[in-house]
Amino acid sequence: MPQMTFHTPATHDEVAALLAASAGARVLSGGTDLIVQMRSGRNAPSAIIDVKQVAGMIGVRMSDSGFAIGAATPCTALLNDSALSAAWPGVVEAANLIGSVQVRNRATMAGNLCNASPAADSVPALIAAGATCVVVGPSGTREVAASDIAVAPGKTSLAPGEFVAEIRLPARPARGGDAYLRSIPRTEMDIAVVGVGVALVLDASGTCTAARIALGAVAPTALLVDEAGAALVGSKLDDAALEAMAVAVRAAAKPIDDKRGTAEYRTAMAGVLAKRVVAIAAARARNAA
Amino acid sequence: MSKIAVTTSINGDPAEFLCDAGETLLDALRVTMGLTGAKEGCGSGDCGACTVMMDGEMVCSCLVLAPEAEGKSIATIEGVAEGSVLHPVQRKFLEHGALQCGFCTPGFIVAAKALIEKNPDPSESEIRYWLAGNLCRCTGYDKIVRAVADAAAEMRQDQNSQRTAA
Amino acid sequence: MNAPVTPKAFKVVGTRPVRPDGVDKVTGKAIYGPDFVAPGMIHGAILRSPHAHAKILSINTKKAEALAGVKAVITSADFPGQESKVLAGGETSSNQRDIAQICMADGKVLYAGHAVAAVAATSEAIARAAVALIEVTYEVLPHVIEVEEAIAPGAPLLHADMYTKGVEPASDQPSNAAMCFTLARGDADAALARAAITVTGRYKTPPVHQGYIEPHACVASWNADGQGQMWVSSQGAFDIRNTTAAVLHMPIADLRVMPLEIGGGFGGKTTIYLEPVAMLLSRKAGRPVRIAMNRQEVFCGTGPAPGSVADVTLGSDADGNFVGLKVEFWSQAGAFPGSGVHSGVMTALGAYTVANAHVRGWDVVSNIPATKAYRAPGAPQIAFALESAIDDLAVKLGMDAIDLRLKNAVRPGDPGPMRLPHGAIGYVECLEAAKAHPHWSAPLGANQGRGVAGAFWGNYGGPSTAAVSLSSDGSVQVTTGNPDIGGSRASMAIMAAETLDVPYESVRVAIADTASIGYSMLTGGSRVTFATGKAVVEAAQNVRETLVSRAASLFGVDTAEVEWHGGAAHCLSGERKGESLSIGAIAAKAGQFSGTITSEVSINPLDYLPGFAVHICDSEVDPETGHVRIVRYTAVQDVGRAIHLDYVEGQLQGGAVQGIGWALNEAYVFDAEGRMENPGFLDYRMPVASDLPMIDTVLVEVPNPAHPYGVKGVGEAPIVPPLAAVANSVRHATGIRMRELPLSPDKVYAALRAAD
């Protein structure tokens, strides 16, 4: 049996070099997906690259332009950052629905993105918030939209040697609010049957001026549903606008039947949750005014 | 096969062990160190029976690789009591009959202690959500929730009386 | 928490002392199945079938044997030949040949997860790598999962030599229906035809797992002289010993089983899976061998509770008196027969008087893991159907659901399921307590509903051995052969302390291995506090008699002139009148008498009484999503007499929550190839703490006169009512009768939309 190796690089370049050196190398940050996959035999890395020693990989930095979240920052650490929690409560909540407290003390949003599960909780919230990722690789650094990381279940757009170093969120717009809700059979410890993230902006009169609505677990990757957002823009989030939004959400949902839920149920729940999550985000936007 | 040497701290004592790259912290604790208080119920982070503290945060030790323990402080159920004096959470579990088979109990106690340290006055709902990562199949959780609430209340009272005395 | 309704004159019985094994269990010191280490032990791993049904054409183990570190490889060829023979001792019937084939497939695999070969190696990693090198060629056969398909004409047959037992005339065609069991009284069809009101429906439940958190594990050591030892966490070291010895054709006394602490069983650890495999590997390797399952192996390789289909028709007169009941029940036994059909059928006739009844149960094999006992085997499935039907009848009658049950509830002297009259049972008392409980009349919120369901469970007695011996200082050692799953050491200590009238803390309890005390049947059937408790009390009484007789001799009086109380003998007459001798003082003088005071008692009490329970459930149904949230829950049960209040309440609470899980989200899900799709705690959704409210308990005490302290078994009855109690609450909240479990959000949502 070829032996797996374990590395604790200190710089981005070292990480990229180690990843590029072996197609079977895998990034370890929280490990809550990777270790489960190793154990079940679905993933047999040749090398494990623990990125937590790399400077800047853990922690939240705020600037005028927004927030930079180190890729190895555990989900629970986001809760402790009051500025981030105030600006993007939907993102922070979504990240803190994953697994249990034990899991969230390790799990990261970047891992959630790169695991590329269609049901990842933080991903619709990140997409709705307009998050981007700083991707580092052997040929340099690029910034890509969070929605462009996953391309299929378990597959990402990252090139060999590339890894996510940082997630960036813009500063919260004035009168902006975001929220995330998911449907699970239990109250905790479940994978989303459907997840809906929304970020919207209201003007002083309460009219919606921008809205991004993203869905999880209803397609091979999380979906940004432009039509759903458009249905809200220009409205005061009245019932007709909400219904038009829900229709767009249901139309965009292309789920499958699986052990976690039927396609019919997922489609219907996408509409129900979208209405509920818009109400939460709108209340936050109004309070933020 | 070459093993990885890990230098760490377990329950406040320096510790060293050798492990493979893919070995879990849980296996290192149980097999290599002989600390079998943390249990493996699932191996996938879904039951919490392997809960330990790592640098002050509770984690499923089945979802931590053993080499990651390098330079960390690990605290396990074996270190919860101070010598032969039980921690209030341990004592309240006994007083409330909050265990039946006892297999999940070490994980619950480590998690409950972590909760009270973060939140000295947790509501029933906060206790239930904090402990949602710990499965118990025997008790229906009722007596566990009561024991944790009671332990928190006693620890608050102790702290108040210490403050008054000081 | 409610106090028991009857006052007591006991000092220790009915209190809540700390359990004697408690500190070990809150400090992580207690040694469970996966914790045990034997010097020099090596590690086993098992190759399991990926197919639900297949012929094994060949197994090539050469590459595995060649791997460095591999010490032994075995297949079914290493097992001795097995004859078909029913073994006693378990909670459900077990055939020796079937048990051996569950441990290792012989010629055919009957479920995905069926053991095919095993390896022992110097490390677990090497053992797993070796397992992957074993080459098996299969001829995949058509498989069948659901009972309705398994009994359909032309269904793939699991066992070519299986003919349905219990049908007239005898069947000459092999079938997946292993057995049919009927209980009939009066003329059910005629009575139902005459009934003023009838309700009818087909109810379905999926297979569910016991879900104990400790995976199966054992260490086995088989010596060159043929003697062996095993360290096992199980519900009964003696039955594990007997079954393993039978499968391996060993003299029973050549095998010694050391019980480890058990991390939950609920019926699932009443049989063997790993033990003969580890023994055979150990014999081949000449080393102790440890095998431990992972969670996936537990789900796919051990017995869940059977799924079920039940057709129920219940009829009453216009006043609500039950006049006729017809039940046809199919139990999804899994790969081998022996699911709880008898106890399920009896459950249908246990709680209510109905003059005309025809209840028939079928034991049906299919390509899922061989099912095993799960807390009141067979009863929750039947009670789900029957108690839902009673709820429907109450609606049609416009009657209070508890009043309807009270009108028909069995009372002492009424015929039980097997026509023998019921003894000192307490179903009426439970129903009355439920009706009087504030929960029954509390207001409900929006989208909330309230359901009630009752339960009968037969309980059991059976053989038990207990020893009580005195130390020279008068402290008391109690020894039994029953693993402590839920605080039974504390119950045994309480009963011994009460009998000897000594402090609880002066009594210590040990669970002996199979060589150190006489046989005790396993911990199951709600029997331990009753049967083993009775043995403890009898042994303690013998010790007390000896103490009195020795004290009389020391006082120089007749034993009638000695009174025992407060842990001491008191002289009532003669020169030493008024003097007393403590238990320690008498024990210290053992040398003056025939030695240490000790008593070992073996009994087989069959004067147990059934358990009755009533559960009230409030649920809230989200009309837009179908989520069912349990908002309030009360469990009422006749416990005979509660020995340790916490652990009796704990049985009620734990059983109720397992039943809530069964009702709401637990289920085996199979893919098109017959493989379990959710073999982990992520997708096999047992309740977590945040899913639940507090579980209120009411202990009704109608003592069993045949037990010195009135004990009735309490462990199993609490899982019987919740399935229907939850479904009835959903019916109340939504107006929709859901007859298929689980009541997961998608199913409830679909039912809500269908009803729109």
mmCIF file of C-alpha atoms in Angstrom, chain B residues 30 36-37 39-42 46-47 49 77-78 81 86 90 93-106 109 124 128-129 131-132 135-143 145-146, chain C residues 1 19 22 25-28 30 32 34-35 209-211 213-215 262-264 266 295 374 485-486 646-647 649-651 653-654 657-658 666 681-682 686-690 692-695:
data_model
loop_
_atom_site.group_PDB
_atom_site.id
_atom_site.type_symbol
_atom_site.label_atom_id
_atom_site.label_comp_id
_atom_site.label_asym_id
_atom_site.label_seq_id
_atom_site.Cartn_x
_atom_site.Cartn_y
_atom_site.Cartn_z
ATOM 1 C CA ARG B 30 -8.156 4.970 22.382
ATOM 2 C CA THR B 36 -10.985 4.583 25.959
ATOM 3 C CA GLY B 37 -13.413 7.026 27.569
ATOM 4 C CA LYS B 39 -16.230 6.182 22.206
ATOM 5 C CA GLU B 40 -16.733 5.519 18.527
ATOM 6 C CA GLY B 41 -20.437 5.289 17.758
ATOM 7 C CA CYS B 42 -20.393 6.213 14.082
ATOM 8 C CA ASP B 46 -23.001 12.101 13.632
ATOM 9 C CA CYS B 47 -23.224 10.792 17.209
ATOM 10 C CA ALA B 49 -19.728 9.852 21.496
ATOM 11 C CA ILE B 77 -13.509 12.699 29.670
ATOM 12 C CA GLU B 78 -10.658 11.195 31.689
ATOM 13 C CA ALA B 81 -12.947 15.106 37.287
ATOM 14 C CA LEU B 86 -16.331 14.698 40.230
ATOM 15 C CA GLN B 90 -20.718 14.325 36.269
ATOM 16 C CA PHE B 93 -25.717 13.031 35.658
ATOM 17 C CA LEU B 94 -25.558 10.536 38.515
ATOM 18 C CA GLU B 95 -28.048 12.337 40.732
ATOM 19 C CA HIS B 96 -30.601 12.644 37.905
ATOM 20 C CA GLY B 97 -30.155 9.133 36.551
ATOM 21 C CA ALA B 98 -29.213 10.809 33.271
ATOM 22 C CA LEU B 99 -27.535 7.706 31.904
ATOM 23 C CA GLN B 100 -28.759 4.229 31.248
ATOM 24 C CA CYS B 101 -26.198 2.212 29.281
ATOM 25 C CA GLY B 102 -23.634 4.989 29.739
ATOM 26 C CA PHE B 103 -21.946 4.605 26.351
ATOM 27 C CA CYS B 104 -22.845 8.093 25.112
ATOM 28 C CA THR B 105 -22.256 9.617 28.550
ATOM 29 C CA PRO B 106 -18.585 10.668 28.203
ATOM 30 C CA ILE B 109 -20.438 15.253 29.725
ATOM 31 C CA GLU B 124 -33.765 24.285 27.850
ATOM 32 C CA ARG B 128 -31.105 20.811 23.491
ATOM 33 C CA TYR B 129 -29.570 22.486 20.434
ATOM 34 C CA LEU B 131 -26.359 18.727 22.589
ATOM 35 C CA ALA B 132 -28.031 17.893 19.269
ATOM 36 C CA LEU B 135 -27.015 10.929 20.261
ATOM 37 C CA CYS B 136 -28.486 9.043 23.196
ATOM 38 C CA ARG B 137 -30.743 6.114 22.422
ATOM 39 C CA CYS B 138 -31.623 5.134 26.003
ATOM 40 C CA THR B 139 -32.922 8.154 27.883
ATOM 41 C CA GLY B 140 -35.015 10.213 25.491
ATOM 42 C CA TYR B 141 -32.777 13.123 26.653
ATOM 43 C CA ASP B 142 -35.193 14.283 29.376
ATOM 44 C CA LYS B 143 -32.968 13.511 32.361
ATOM 45 C CA VAL B 145 -31.335 18.063 29.849
ATOM 46 C CA ARG B 146 -32.403 18.317 33.492
ATOM 47 C CA MET C 1 -42.165 13.921 36.830
ATOM 48 C CA ARG C 19 -26.197 3.752 40.795
ATOM 49 C CA GLY C 22 -22.232 5.343 38.061
ATOM 50 C CA LYS C 25 -19.596 5.553 33.624
ATOM 51 C CA VAL C 26 -19.319 9.328 34.070
ATOM 52 C CA THR C 27 -15.531 9.256 34.190
ATOM 53 C CA GLY C 28 -14.931 7.111 31.118
ATOM 54 C CA ALA C 30 -16.195 1.659 32.343
ATOM 55 C CA TYR C 32 -17.482 -1.539 26.951
ATOM 56 C CA PRO C 34 -15.005 -1.987 21.816
ATOM 57 C CA ASP C 35 -12.733 -0.960 24.731
ATOM 58 C CA HIS C 209 -32.935 -0.311 13.781
ATOM 59 C CA GLN C 210 -32.530 -0.555 17.532
ATOM 60 C CA GLY C 211 -29.909 2.138 17.147
ATOM 61 C CA ILE C 213 -24.773 3.723 20.078
ATOM 62 C CA GLU C 214 -22.181 1.022 20.834
ATOM 63 C CA PRO C 215 -21.371 -1.038 17.734
ATOM 64 C CA ILE C 262 -23.020 -2.916 27.162
ATOM 65 C CA GLY C 263 -23.704 0.280 25.251
ATOM 66 C CA GLY C 264 -27.365 -0.329 24.545
ATOM 67 C CA PHE C 266 -32.890 -2.992 23.009
ATOM 68 C CA ARG C 295 -21.775 1.808 12.053
ATOM 69 C CA TYR C 374 -36.417 -4.659 19.255
ATOM 70 C CA ILE C 485 -28.134 -1.934 30.476
ATOM 71 C CA GLY C 486 -30.129 0.683 32.274
ATOM 72 C CA ASP C 646 -35.188 7.398 37.901
ATOM 73 C CA TYR C 647 -34.491 4.232 35.960
ATOM 74 C CA GLU C 649 -39.002 6.818 34.436
ATOM 75 C CA GLY C 650 -35.992 6.522 32.146
ATOM 76 C CA GLN C 651 -37.401 3.366 30.578
ATOM 77 C CA GLN C 653 -38.932 8.197 28.442
ATOM 78 C CA GLY C 654 -36.429 6.265 26.350
ATOM 79 C CA VAL C 657 -38.611 8.572 22.227
ATOM 80 C CA GLN C 658 -37.599 5.466 20.295
ATOM 81 C CA GLU C 666 -36.615 6.392 11.083
ATOM 82 C CA PHE C 681 -26.710 8.221 11.714
ATOM 83 C CA LEU C 682 -26.842 11.135 9.258
ATOM 84 C CA MET C 686 -32.930 8.961 15.185
ATOM 85 C CA PRO C 687 -34.323 11.762 17.331
ATOM 86 C CA VAL C 688 -31.800 14.328 18.568
ATOM 87 C CA ALA C 689 -32.245 16.370 21.735
ATOM 88 C CA SER C 690 -33.609 19.415 19.901
ATOM 89 C CA LEU C 692 -38.088 16.676 21.584
ATOM 90 C CA PRO C 693 -39.910 18.148 24.550
ATOM 91 C CA MET C 694 -39.558 16.810 28.062
ATOM 92 C CA ILE C 695 -41.236 13.414 28.373
#
